[in-house]
Coordinates of C-alpha atoms in Angstrom, one line a residue:
N11 CA -40.0 5.0 4.9
I12 CA -37.2 2.5 4.3
C13 CA -38.7 1.1 1.2
Y14 CA -39.0 4.9 -0.3
I15 CA -35.4 5.6 0.6
S16 CA -34.2 2.2 -1.3
K17 CA -36.2 2.9 -4.3
H18 CA -35.2 6.5 -4.7
M19 CA -31.5 6.2 -4.2
K20 CA -29.2 7.7 -6.6
S21 CA -25.9 6.8 -7.7
V22 CA -23.0 8.3 -5.6
D23 CA -20.7 10.6 -7.6
L24 CA -17.2 8.8 -7.5
L25 CA -16.7 5.2 -6.6
L26 CA -13.2 4.6 -6.0
L27 CA -12.7 0.8 -6.8
H28 CA -9.1 -1.0 -6.0
P29 CA -8.5 -4.0 -8.1
P30 CA -6.4 -7.4 -7.0
A31 CA -3.4 -7.7 -8.9
T32 CA -5.2 -10.1 -11.2
F33 CA -8.2 -11.7 -11.5
R34 CA -6.6 -14.5 -13.5
S35 CA -5.3 -16.6 -10.8
P36 CA -6.3 -15.2 -7.4
T37 CA -4.3 -18.2 -5.6
R38 CA -1.0 -17.9 -6.9
L39 CA 1.5 -19.6 -5.0
G40 CA 3.9 -17.6 -2.2
L41 CA 3.2 -14.0 -3.6
H42 CA 1.9 -13.1 -0.1
N43 CA 4.6 -14.7 2.3
M44 CA 7.9 -14.0 -0.3
I45 CA 7.2 -10.6 -1.9
A46 CA 4.4 -9.2 0.6
A47 CA 6.4 -10.7 3.8
S48 CA 7.0 -7.0 5.3
V49 CA 3.2 -5.8 5.0
P50 CA -0.2 -7.4 6.0
S51 CA -1.1 -8.2 2.5
T52 CA -2.3 -11.5 0.9
A53 CA -1.7 -12.6 -2.8
A54 CA -4.2 -10.1 -4.1
F55 CA -2.3 -7.1 -2.7
E56 CA -5.6 -6.0 -1.1
I57 CA -4.0 -2.8 0.5
Y58 CA -5.5 0.4 -1.5
P59 CA -3.3 3.7 -1.5
L60 CA -3.8 6.0 1.1
G61 CA -4.8 8.6 -1.5
F62 CA -8.3 6.8 -1.7
L63 CA -8.8 8.2 2.0
S64 CA -7.9 11.6 1.1
I65 CA -9.7 11.9 -2.3
G66 CA -12.8 10.7 -0.7
E67 CA -12.6 12.7 2.4
Y68 CA -11.7 16.0 0.3
L69 CA -14.4 15.3 -2.3
E70 CA -17.1 14.8 0.3
R71 CA -15.7 18.0 2.5
H72 CA -16.9 19.8 -1.1
G73 CA -20.2 18.4 -1.5
Y74 CA -19.7 15.1 -3.4
H75 CA -20.7 11.6 -2.5
V76 CA -17.7 9.1 -2.7
S77 CA -17.7 5.8 -1.7
I78 CA -14.9 3.2 -2.0
C79 CA -15.0 -0.6 -3.1
N80 CA -12.1 -3.0 -2.4
L81 CA -12.3 -5.8 -4.9
A82 CA -9.0 -6.9 -4.3
L83 CA -10.2 -7.5 -0.4
L84 CA -13.2 -9.5 -1.8
N85 CA -10.8 -11.5 -4.3
A86 CA -8.5 -12.2 -1.5
V87 CA -11.6 -13.5 0.9
M88 CA -13.8 -15.4 -1.6
P89 CA -11.6 -15.8 -5.0
S90 CA -14.0 -17.9 -6.8
I91 CA -16.7 -14.9 -7.1
R92 CA -16.5 -13.2 -10.3
P93 CA -16.0 -9.5 -10.4
E94 CA -19.1 -9.0 -12.8
T95 CA -21.5 -10.3 -10.0
I96 CA -20.4 -7.4 -7.8
I97 CA -19.8 -4.9 -11.0
R98 CA -23.7 -5.6 -12.3
R99 CA -25.0 -4.2 -8.5
I100 CA -22.5 -0.9 -9.0
Q101 CA -24.1 2.6 -9.6
A102 CA -21.8 5.5 -9.9
R103 CA -21.3 8.3 -12.0
I104 CA -17.7 8.3 -12.1
V105 CA -15.6 5.5 -11.4
G106 CA -11.6 5.8 -10.1
I107 CA -9.3 3.1 -10.4
D108 CA -5.7 3.1 -8.7
L109 CA -3.1 1.9 -10.5
H110 CA -0.6 2.9 -8.0
W111 CA 2.0 -0.1 -8.0
A112 CA 2.9 -1.8 -10.9
T113 CA 1.5 -5.1 -9.7
H114 CA -1.8 -4.1 -10.2
T115 CA -1.6 -3.7 -13.8
D116 CA -3.6 -6.9 -14.8
G117 CA -6.0 -6.2 -12.4
V118 CA -6.6 -2.5 -13.6
L119 CA -7.1 -3.3 -17.2
E120 CA -9.1 -6.3 -16.4
L121 CA -11.2 -4.3 -14.1
A122 CA -11.9 -1.3 -16.9
K123 CA -12.9 -3.9 -19.5
I124 CA -15.4 -5.8 -17.5
F125 CA -16.7 -2.7 -16.0
K126 CA -17.2 -0.8 -19.5
N127 CA -19.0 -4.1 -20.7
I128 CA -21.5 -3.9 -18.1
H129 CA -21.7 0.1 -17.4
P130 CA -20.9 1.7 -21.0
N131 CA -21.9 4.9 -19.8
T132 CA -19.7 5.4 -16.8
H133 CA -16.4 7.4 -17.0
I134 CA -13.5 5.5 -15.8
V135 CA -10.4 7.4 -14.7
V136 CA -7.3 5.9 -13.8
G137 CA -4.8 7.3 -11.1
G138 CA -1.6 6.3 -9.2
F139 CA 2.0 6.4 -9.5
T140 CA 2.4 3.9 -12.2
A141 CA -0.6 5.4 -14.1
S142 CA 1.3 8.7 -14.2
A143 CA 4.4 6.9 -15.7
F144 CA 2.3 5.1 -18.5
W145 CA -0.3 7.8 -18.8
R146 CA 0.0 7.8 -22.8
E147 CA -0.3 3.6 -23.1
L148 CA -3.1 3.6 -20.7
L149 CA -5.0 5.8 -22.7
S150 CA -4.3 3.5 -25.9
Y151 CA -7.1 1.1 -24.1
P152 CA -10.6 2.1 -25.0
D153 CA -12.4 1.1 -22.1
I154 CA -10.2 4.2 -20.0
D155 CA -11.4 7.7 -20.4
F156 CA -9.0 9.5 -18.5
V157 CA -5.8 9.6 -16.4
M158 CA -5.4 11.3 -13.6
R159 CA -1.4 12.2 -13.1
G160 CA 0.6 13.3 -10.2
D161 CA 0.9 13.1 -6.8
S162 CA -1.7 15.0 -5.4
T163 CA -5.1 14.3 -7.3
E164 CA -7.5 15.8 -4.8
Y165 CA -7.9 19.3 -6.2
P166 CA -7.7 18.1 -9.9
F167 CA -10.2 15.1 -9.2
L168 CA -12.8 17.8 -7.6
C169 CA -12.3 20.2 -11.1
L170 CA -13.1 16.7 -13.1
L171 CA -16.0 16.1 -11.1
N172 CA -17.3 19.9 -11.4
V173 CA -16.8 19.4 -15.1
L174 CA -18.3 15.8 -15.7
I175 CA -21.5 16.6 -13.2
G176 CA -21.8 20.3 -13.6
G177 CA -20.5 21.0 -17.2
G178 CA -17.6 22.9 -18.3
N179 CA -14.3 22.3 -20.3
L180 CA -11.9 19.4 -19.7
N181 CA -9.0 21.6 -20.4
E182 CA -9.5 23.6 -17.0
V183 CA -9.1 20.2 -15.2
P184 CA -5.5 20.4 -14.0
N185 CA -3.5 17.2 -14.5
L186 CA -5.9 15.5 -16.9
A187 CA -5.4 13.6 -20.0
W188 CA -7.9 12.1 -21.9
R189 CA -8.8 11.2 -25.4
D190 CA -11.0 13.5 -28.1
N191 CA -13.6 12.5 -30.4
D192 CA -11.1 11.5 -32.8
D193 CA -9.2 9.2 -30.4
S194 CA -6.2 11.9 -30.2
I195 CA -4.6 12.4 -26.9
L196 CA -4.9 15.3 -25.2
T197 CA -3.5 16.5 -21.6
T198 CA -3.5 19.8 -19.4
G199 CA 0.2 18.9 -18.5
L200 CA 1.3 18.4 -14.8
E201 CA 1.4 22.0 -13.2
W202 CA -0.7 20.8 -9.7
V203 CA 2.2 20.3 -7.6
P204 CA 1.3 21.7 -4.4
D205 CA 4.0 22.8 -1.7
N206 CA 1.2 22.8 1.3
I207 CA -0.7 19.5 1.7
D208 CA -2.0 20.2 5.3
D209 CA -5.7 20.2 3.5
Y210 CA -5.4 16.8 2.2
R211 CA -6.5 14.4 4.9
T212 CA -5.7 10.6 5.8
D213 CA -9.1 10.2 7.4
Y214 CA -9.8 6.5 8.1
A215 CA -12.8 7.8 10.3
W216 CA -14.7 8.8 7.0
G217 CA -15.0 5.5 5.7
I218 CA -17.3 5.0 8.8
R219 CA -19.1 8.1 8.0
S220 CA -19.4 7.6 4.1
A221 CA -21.2 4.1 5.0
A222 CA -23.6 5.4 7.0
R223 CA -24.3 8.4 5.0
H224 CA -25.2 6.1 2.1
I225 CA -26.9 3.5 4.3
D226 CA -24.3 1.1 3.0
P227 CA -23.1 -1.9 5.2
V228 CA -21.4 -3.6 2.2
N229 CA -19.0 -0.5 2.0
V230 CA -18.0 -0.9 5.8
L231 CA -16.8 -4.5 4.5
L232 CA -15.2 -3.9 1.5
S233 CA -13.8 -0.3 2.3
I234 CA -11.7 -2.3 4.6
P235 CA -7.8 -1.9 3.9
Y236 CA -6.8 -5.4 4.1
R237 CA -8.0 -9.0 4.8
D238 CA -7.0 -9.2 8.4
W239 CA -7.8 -5.4 9.3
L240 CA -10.7 -6.9 11.9
T241 CA -8.2 -9.1 13.8
N242 CA -5.3 -6.8 13.1
P243 CA -6.3 -3.3 12.6
S244 CA -3.7 -0.6 11.6
A245 CA -3.2 2.7 10.2
A246 CA -0.8 4.7 8.0
V247 CA -0.2 8.3 7.6
L248 CA 2.2 10.2 5.5
T249 CA 3.9 13.3 6.4
Q250 CA 5.3 14.2 3.0
R251 CA 4.8 13.9 -0.7
G252 CA 8.2 13.5 -2.4
C253 CA 11.6 11.9 -1.4
S254 CA 15.0 13.2 -1.1
N255 CA 16.4 9.8 -1.7
N256 CA 17.3 7.6 -4.6
C257 CA 16.9 3.8 -3.6
L258 CA 17.5 2.4 -7.2
I259 CA 14.1 0.5 -7.8
C260 CA 11.8 2.7 -5.8
G261 CA 9.0 4.2 -7.7
G262 CA 8.8 7.0 -5.0
S263 CA 12.2 7.9 -5.2
A264 CA 13.6 11.4 -5.9
N265 CA 13.9 10.6 -9.4
A266 CA 10.6 9.5 -9.9
Y267 CA 9.0 12.4 -8.2
L268 CA 11.2 14.6 -10.4
N269 CA 10.7 13.2 -13.8
I270 CA 7.1 11.7 -13.6
F271 CA 5.3 13.8 -11.1
N272 CA 7.3 17.1 -11.8
R273 CA 7.7 17.6 -8.2
K274 CA 10.8 19.3 -7.5
R275 CA 10.9 19.7 -3.9
T276 CA 9.4 18.0 -1.1
A277 CA 6.2 19.0 0.2
V278 CA 5.8 18.4 4.2
K279 CA 2.7 18.3 6.4
S280 CA 2.7 20.6 9.4
P281 CA 3.0 18.7 12.5
G282 CA -0.5 19.7 13.4
A283 CA -1.6 18.2 10.1
V284 CA 0.4 14.9 11.1
I285 CA -1.3 14.5 14.3
R286 CA -4.7 15.6 13.3
D287 CA -4.6 12.5 10.8
V288 CA -3.4 10.5 13.6
A289 CA -6.3 11.4 16.0
S290 CA -8.7 10.2 13.2
A291 CA -7.3 7.3 13.1
A292 CA -7.1 6.6 16.8
R293 CA -10.9 7.7 17.2
I294 CA -11.9 4.4 15.8
L295 CA -9.1 2.0 16.7
R296 CA -6.8 1.0 19.1
G297 CA -4.1 -0.9 16.7
R298 CA -0.7 0.4 15.5
I299 CA -0.5 3.8 13.7
F300 CA 2.3 4.0 11.1
I301 CA 4.0 7.2 10.4
G302 CA 5.6 7.2 7.2
S303 CA 8.6 9.1 6.1
D304 CA 11.2 9.7 8.0
L305 CA 10.6 12.4 10.5
Q306 CA 14.2 13.5 10.4
E307 CA 14.2 15.2 7.1
P308 CA 12.3 18.3 8.0
G309 CA 14.6 19.0 11.0
E310 CA 15.0 18.4 14.6
E311 CA 12.5 21.0 15.7
Y312 CA 9.7 19.1 13.4
Y313 CA 10.3 15.8 15.0
H314 CA 10.4 17.3 18.4
E315 CA 6.8 18.8 18.0
V316 CA 5.2 15.9 16.3
F317 CA 6.3 13.6 19.3
Q318 CA 5.2 16.4 21.7
R319 CA 1.7 16.5 20.0
Y320 CA 1.3 13.0 19.9
E321 CA 2.1 12.4 23.5
S322 CA -0.7 15.5 24.2
L323 CA -3.2 13.2 22.3
R324 CA -3.0 10.7 25.5
I325 CA -3.8 7.8 23.2
N326 CA -2.7 4.3 23.8
N327 CA -2.1 3.1 20.2
P328 CA 1.5 1.7 19.4
L329 CA 3.1 4.2 17.2
T330 CA 5.5 3.0 14.2
I331 CA 7.8 5.3 12.8
E332 CA 10.8 4.6 9.8
V333 CA 14.1 6.2 9.1
I334 CA 15.9 6.4 6.0
Q335 CA 19.2 7.5 7.8
P336 CA 20.5 6.7 11.1
A337 CA 19.0 9.0 13.8
P338 CA 20.8 10.2 17.0
S339 CA 20.1 9.2 20.4
E340 CA 18.4 12.8 20.8
F341 CA 15.5 11.4 18.0
F342 CA 14.4 8.1 20.0
E343 CA 14.6 9.9 23.3
A344 CA 12.1 12.0 22.2
A345 CA 10.1 9.1 20.1
A346 CA 10.1 7.0 23.8
E347 CA 8.5 9.8 25.8
A348 CA 5.7 9.9 23.3
G349 CA 4.5 6.9 23.9
S350 CA 5.1 3.1 22.8
V351 CA 7.1 3.3 19.4
T352 CA 8.3 0.8 17.1
L353 CA 11.4 1.7 14.9
Q354 CA 11.6 0.2 11.0
M355 CA 14.8 0.7 8.9
S356 CA 15.5 -0.8 5.5
A357 CA 19.2 -1.6 5.9
E358 CA 19.2 -3.9 2.5
S359 CA 22.9 -5.7 3.4
H360 CA 25.4 -6.1 5.7
D361 CA 27.7 -5.0 2.8
E362 CA 28.6 -1.6 3.3
D363 CA 29.5 -1.2 -0.4
L364 CA 26.4 -3.1 -1.5
R365 CA 24.2 -0.7 0.6
M366 CA 25.7 2.5 -0.6
R367 CA 25.5 1.3 -4.4
F368 CA 21.4 0.8 -3.6
G369 CA 21.3 4.1 -2.3
R370 CA 21.7 4.0 1.5
N371 CA 24.7 6.2 2.5
Y372 CA 25.6 4.9 6.3
T373 CA 28.2 2.2 7.4
N374 CA 27.2 -0.6 9.7
D375 CA 29.0 1.2 12.7
A376 CA 26.1 4.2 12.2
L377 CA 23.7 1.6 11.8
E378 CA 24.6 -0.5 15.1
G379 CA 25.1 2.8 17.1
M380 CA 21.5 3.9 16.1
I381 CA 20.1 0.3 16.9
G382 CA 22.2 0.6 20.1
A383 CA 20.8 3.9 21.1
A384 CA 17.1 3.5 20.3
L385 CA 17.1 0.3 22.8
D386 CA 18.8 2.4 25.4
A387 CA 16.3 5.2 24.6
G388 CA 13.2 2.7 25.6
I389 CA 12.2 2.1 22.0
K390 CA 10.0 -0.7 22.3
A391 CA 10.9 -2.8 19.2
V392 CA 13.7 -2.1 16.5
R393 CA 12.9 -4.1 13.1
I394 CA 15.6 -3.9 10.8
F395 CA 15.1 -5.1 7.0
F396 CA 17.6 -6.6 4.6
G397 CA 16.8 -7.0 0.9
I398 CA 17.7 -9.8 -1.6
G399 CA 18.4 -8.7 -5.4
L400 CA 20.6 -5.7 -5.1
P401 CA 23.2 -5.3 -7.9
G402 CA 26.6 -7.1 -7.0
Q403 CA 24.6 -9.2 -4.5
D404 CA 25.0 -13.1 -4.9
T405 CA 24.0 -16.3 -2.8
D406 CA 26.8 -16.1 -0.6
S407 CA 26.5 -12.2 0.2
V408 CA 22.8 -13.0 1.3
M409 CA 23.9 -15.8 3.4
E410 CA 26.4 -13.7 5.0
T411 CA 23.7 -11.0 5.5
V412 CA 21.8 -13.5 7.4
N413 CA 25.1 -14.2 9.6
Y414 CA 25.3 -10.6 10.4
C415 CA 21.8 -10.7 11.6
G416 CA 22.8 -13.3 14.2
E417 CA 25.5 -11.1 15.3
L418 CA 23.3 -8.6 15.7
L419 CA 20.9 -10.9 17.7
S420 CA 23.4 -11.7 19.9
R421 CA 24.4 -8.2 20.4
F422 CA 20.8 -6.7 20.9
G423 CA 18.4 -9.3 21.0
R424 CA 18.7 -10.6 24.6
D425 CA 15.4 -8.8 25.7
G426 CA 13.4 -9.5 22.6
R427 CA 13.3 -6.1 21.1
F428 CA 15.5 -6.2 17.9
F429 CA 13.7 -8.2 15.1
P430 CA 15.6 -8.7 12.0
F431 CA 13.8 -9.4 8.5
I432 CA 15.1 -10.6 5.0
S433 CA 12.8 -11.1 1.7
V434 CA 13.3 -9.7 -1.8
L435 CA 13.2 -6.2 -2.3
A436 CA 10.3 -5.8 -4.5
P437 CA 8.5 -7.7 -7.2
Y438 CA 9.3 -5.3 -9.8
I439 CA 11.6 -2.8 -10.7
E440 CA 9.1 0.3 -10.4
P441 CA 8.6 3.0 -12.9
G442 CA 10.4 6.2 -12.5
S443 CA 12.9 4.7 -10.5
C444 CA 16.6 5.0 -11.7
A445 CA 16.9 1.1 -12.5
F446 CA 13.7 1.5 -14.3
D447 CA 15.1 4.3 -16.6
E448 CA 18.7 2.7 -16.8
P449 CA 18.7 -0.7 -15.7
E450 CA 22.2 -1.8 -17.2
R451 CA 23.8 1.1 -15.5
Y452 CA 22.8 -0.1 -12.6
G453 CA 23.1 -4.0 -12.7
Y454 CA 20.1 -5.0 -13.5
R455 CA 18.0 -7.0 -16.6
S456 CA 14.5 -6.0 -16.2
F457 CA 11.6 -8.2 -17.7
C458 CA 9.1 -5.5 -17.6
S459 CA 9.5 -2.4 -19.3
T460 CA 5.6 -1.7 -20.9
L461 CA 2.2 -1.9 -19.3
E462 CA 1.7 -5.2 -21.3
D463 CA 4.9 -6.8 -19.7
Y464 CA 3.5 -5.9 -16.2
R465 CA 0.1 -7.7 -17.3
N466 CA 1.3 -10.9 -18.7
S467 CA 3.8 -11.1 -15.7
M468 CA 1.1 -11.3 -13.4
R469 CA -0.6 -13.9 -15.1
Q470 CA 2.1 -16.6 -14.6
Y471 CA 1.3 -19.5 -12.3
S472 CA 3.5 -18.4 -9.5
W473 CA 5.5 -15.4 -8.0
A474 CA 8.7 -17.0 -8.9
Q475 CA 7.9 -16.5 -12.8
S476 CA 6.0 -13.1 -11.6
F477 CA 9.3 -11.8 -10.5
G478 CA 10.1 -8.7 -12.7
Y479 CA 13.9 -8.8 -12.8
E480 CA 17.4 -10.3 -11.9
T481 CA 21.0 -8.7 -11.6
Y482 CA 24.1 -9.7 -13.3
D483 CA 25.4 -11.2 -10.3
M484 CA 22.2 -13.3 -9.8
E485 CA 19.7 -15.1 -12.1
R486 CA 15.8 -14.9 -11.3
S487 CA 15.9 -18.6 -10.4
V488 CA 18.7 -17.8 -8.0
I489 CA 17.2 -15.1 -6.6
I490 CA 14.3 -17.2 -5.7
E491 CA 16.1 -20.1 -4.2
T492 CA 18.1 -17.6 -2.1
T493 CA 15.1 -16.2 -1.0
Y494 CA 13.8 -19.3 0.5
K495 CA 17.2 -20.7 2.1
A496 CA 17.6 -17.5 3.5
T497 CA 14.1 -16.7 5.1
I498 CA 14.6 -20.5 6.5
E499 CA 18.0 -20.0 8.0
L500 CA 17.0 -16.4 9.6
N501 CA 13.8 -18.2 11.2
R502 CA 16.2 -20.8 13.0
L503 CA 18.1 -17.5 14.4
H504 CA 14.7 -16.1 15.5
E505 CA 14.0 -19.4 17.2
R506 CA 17.5 -19.5 18.7
H507 CA 16.9 -16.2 20.2
N508 CA 13.3 -17.0 21.6
L509 CA 11.4 -14.4 18.9
I510 CA 9.5 -17.5 17.8
T511 CA 8.5 -20.6 19.1
A512 CA 10.1 -23.8 18.0
R513 CA 6.9 -25.1 16.9
N514 CA 6.1 -22.1 14.9
R515 CA 9.4 -22.0 13.3
Q516 CA 9.0 -25.6 12.1
R517 CA 5.5 -25.2 10.9
E518 CA 7.0 -22.3 8.8
E519 CA 9.7 -24.1 7.6
E520 CA 7.7 -27.1 6.3
R521 CA 5.5 -24.4 4.6
L522 CA 8.4 -22.8 3.0
K523 CA 9.9 -25.9 1.5
R524 CA 6.6 -27.2 0.5
E525 CA 6.0 -24.1 -1.3
W526 CA 9.5 -24.0 -2.9
Q527 CA 9.0 -28.0 -4.2
A528 CA 5.4 -26.7 -5.4
V529 CA 7.2 -23.9 -7.4
Q530 CA 9.9 -26.5 -8.8
R531 CA 7.6 -28.8 -10.1
K532 CA 5.0 -26.1 -11.2
S533 CA 2.2 -28.1 -9.3
T534 CA -1.1 -25.9 -9.9
H535 CA -2.7 -28.0 -7.1
Q536 CA -0.3 -27.7 -4.7
V537 CA -0.4 -24.0 -5.1
R538 CA -4.1 -23.8 -4.5
C539 CA -3.3 -25.7 -1.3
I540 CA -0.5 -23.7 0.4
V541 CA -1.4 -20.4 0.0
G542 CA -2.1 -18.0 2.8
E543 CA -1.1 -20.8 5.5
S544 CA 0.3 -18.6 7.5
S545 CA 1.1 -14.7 8.2
L546 CA 4.0 -12.5 9.8
Y547 CA 1.2 -10.5 11.0
T548 CA -1.8 -12.5 12.2
S549 CA -3.1 -15.6 13.6
R550 CA -4.2 -18.5 11.4
L551 CA -8.0 -17.4 11.8
R552 CA -9.0 -16.0 8.5
G553 CA -12.3 -14.2 7.4
F554 CA -14.0 -11.3 8.9
F555 CA -13.7 -12.4 12.6
I556 CA -13.6 -9.1 14.9
K557 CA -11.8 -8.5 17.8
P558 CA -14.1 -6.0 19.7
F559 CA -11.0 -4.6 21.6
A560 CA -9.0 -3.5 19.1
F561 CA -11.8 -1.0 18.4
H562 CA -13.1 2.4 19.9
P563 CA -16.9 1.0 19.9
F564 CA -18.0 4.6 20.9
G565 CA -15.7 6.5 18.4
I566 CA -17.2 4.1 15.6
L567 CA -20.7 4.9 16.9
N568 CA -20.1 8.3 16.8
E569 CA -18.8 8.4 13.2
V570 CA -22.1 6.4 12.4
C571 CA -24.3 9.3 13.8
V572 CA -22.5 12.2 12.3
G573 CA -23.1 10.2 8.8
L574 CA -26.8 9.4 9.5
R575 CA -27.5 13.0 10.3
R576 CA -26.0 13.7 6.9
F577 CA -28.3 10.7 5.3
F578 CA -31.2 12.7 7.0
S579 CA -30.3 15.9 5.5
D580 CA -29.6 14.3 2.1
M581 CA -33.1 12.6 2.4
F582 CA -34.8 15.8 2.9
T583 CA -33.0 17.5 -0.4
G584 CA -33.7 14.6 -2.4
K585 CA -29.9 13.6 -2.7
V586 CA -30.0 10.4 -0.8
K587 CA -27.3 8.3 -2.9
S588 CA -25.6 4.6 -2.8
P589 CA -23.2 3.1 -4.7
W590 CA -25.1 -0.2 -5.0
K591 CA -28.4 -1.0 -6.9
F592 CA -30.0 -3.1 -4.0
I593 CA -28.8 -2.4 -0.9
I594 CA -32.2 -3.0 1.4

C-alpha cells in the first residue's frame, strides 16, 4: 500500500548536503567561466566532493540509510528558490555538510544556521579539506555540532553514527572534534589515516540504488554531480589519497596532507580497486571517466596493470588521465592500447623558472617531448593548462605564455588533437598549502586567512572582487584584466588552428568583453544578464535535458531493481526511510 508506506517512512540516518558557494548572490558574474573554466561547474560550484559517494556507499554497506542532496545544483538551476523551502521538507537524523574547498565557506555557515533554525535537534557534522584546516574555528559557530577531520572519514563516520544512533562514547570516535556541555572544544585527535583505501569505493551506481531504496525520485535529480551532467555526463575516480608534490597554492599538496591531515605517506588504491570504481561508473553511463592523480607515481607495473585491466572491461567510455610530471613514450603506448584516452597536464607557464618556483620541476623540452610522444602513441587528445597568478609572473609573461601556446599549436595542432588552455590558477590560496602558511616567502599577498575572510569574500558582487590573492608582481585588478586579455587572445589562436569556429569564437569574445565591462562598471543588472551564457563543456541548452544515448538504460534499470529489492526488505522489517517529509 503506497499510502501506508509513505505515511510510515522514517528519516534517513545521514543526509549529505552540498551547499552552493553562497546563498547571497547565486548569479555572481563570471565565476563560471573565468575561475571554473577547467571544470564543468557554474557559479554555484555545484560539484560535490567524491567523498560523498564513498561515504554513502560505505555506510549503506554497513547497514545505515544515506542520501545526497545537492543544494548547490538546485541553486544553479533555480537561484530564486530559498533554501528554507527545501530544508523544511528534509528529515534526517544526522546531516553532513562538506567544506572541502574554501570557496564554499559562506554557503556552509549559512546552511548550518538555516538548518539549525528549522531542525534544532538534528546533529550537524562538517567535514572536508578546509574543515580540517579550520576545525577549531568551525566549532565556534553554535550551529555546527561536530567536525570530522582528515582525508578518509568513511570509518570515523561509521563510528559516529554508531554512537549517535546506537549510544556510546564520543571519545571512541576517531578524528572527531566537538563541543561539550560547557562549550569546551574536545577532539580525539587525528589518528585514523589509513594506508589501505581499497575498501572505499567511488560508486556512482550507488546513487541510483539509494534513490530506489528510499522511493525517492527527488534524490535522483538532487544527487546529480553538476548542472549539465544529464547532457554531458562524466565520472571521476581517484587512485590515491595524499600527494608527493608541493604546488604552492594547492590545498591537496604534500604540505597540506602532512600538516592538516597527518598523512605522512601516500595511500594508493590497488589497480583492481581502481578498475572496480571505473566499472561502477561505466555500468550507468557512456560518458568520459577521469582517473585522478598521476598513474606514474606508484611505478611502471602499476600503470601497466591499470591500463590492462581497463582494456579488459571492454567498455567504450572515453578515459581521461592526468600527469604531474612528463611521462615517457611507454606510458602513452600502454594508455593508447587501453582505449580512447585524453591526456591532461598543468604546465602553469612557458617560463621554466616560474614553473619550477611554483612546484613543477621540468623543462620545456621535456614538456614538448611528452606532447609529441603522446600524440605519436595515438592519444586521442592532449590538453595542457597554463595558469595566471604565479609569483614572478607579470602581464607580459602571461601574454608570452599565450604566444608559446601558438608555437605549440603550430607544431602539434595540425590534426586537432592538441588543446592549450589558460585561466587563473584558483579563486583562493587554499588552506594548508605552502603559500597559505607563508605567503610573503613565496611572493603572494593573501586576502583570506580566516573563515570569516573567506565568507566575506564570497559575498562580493563579482568574481573579480572575490578573488583571494595577488602577487608582488601583479595586483589583483591586473590579474583579472590580464585573464580576460589572455583568454580572448588564446581563443583567436584556437580559431586560427580550427579548434573552434569563427562564429563561436566571436560569440565568446563578445561575451568576455561584456563581462569585463560589467566588472569595471560594477553593474548588477549586467551581471544577472550574462552569467552562464556559455560553457567550455556543454551546448547552450540548459536545465535537465537528458541525452539518453549518454547513459546505459539497462544498467540504470538493474541498479533500480537492486534498490527496490532493498526497499521491500526494509518495508517488511519496518525500516522504510526517506530524506523527505512528503514524497508521495
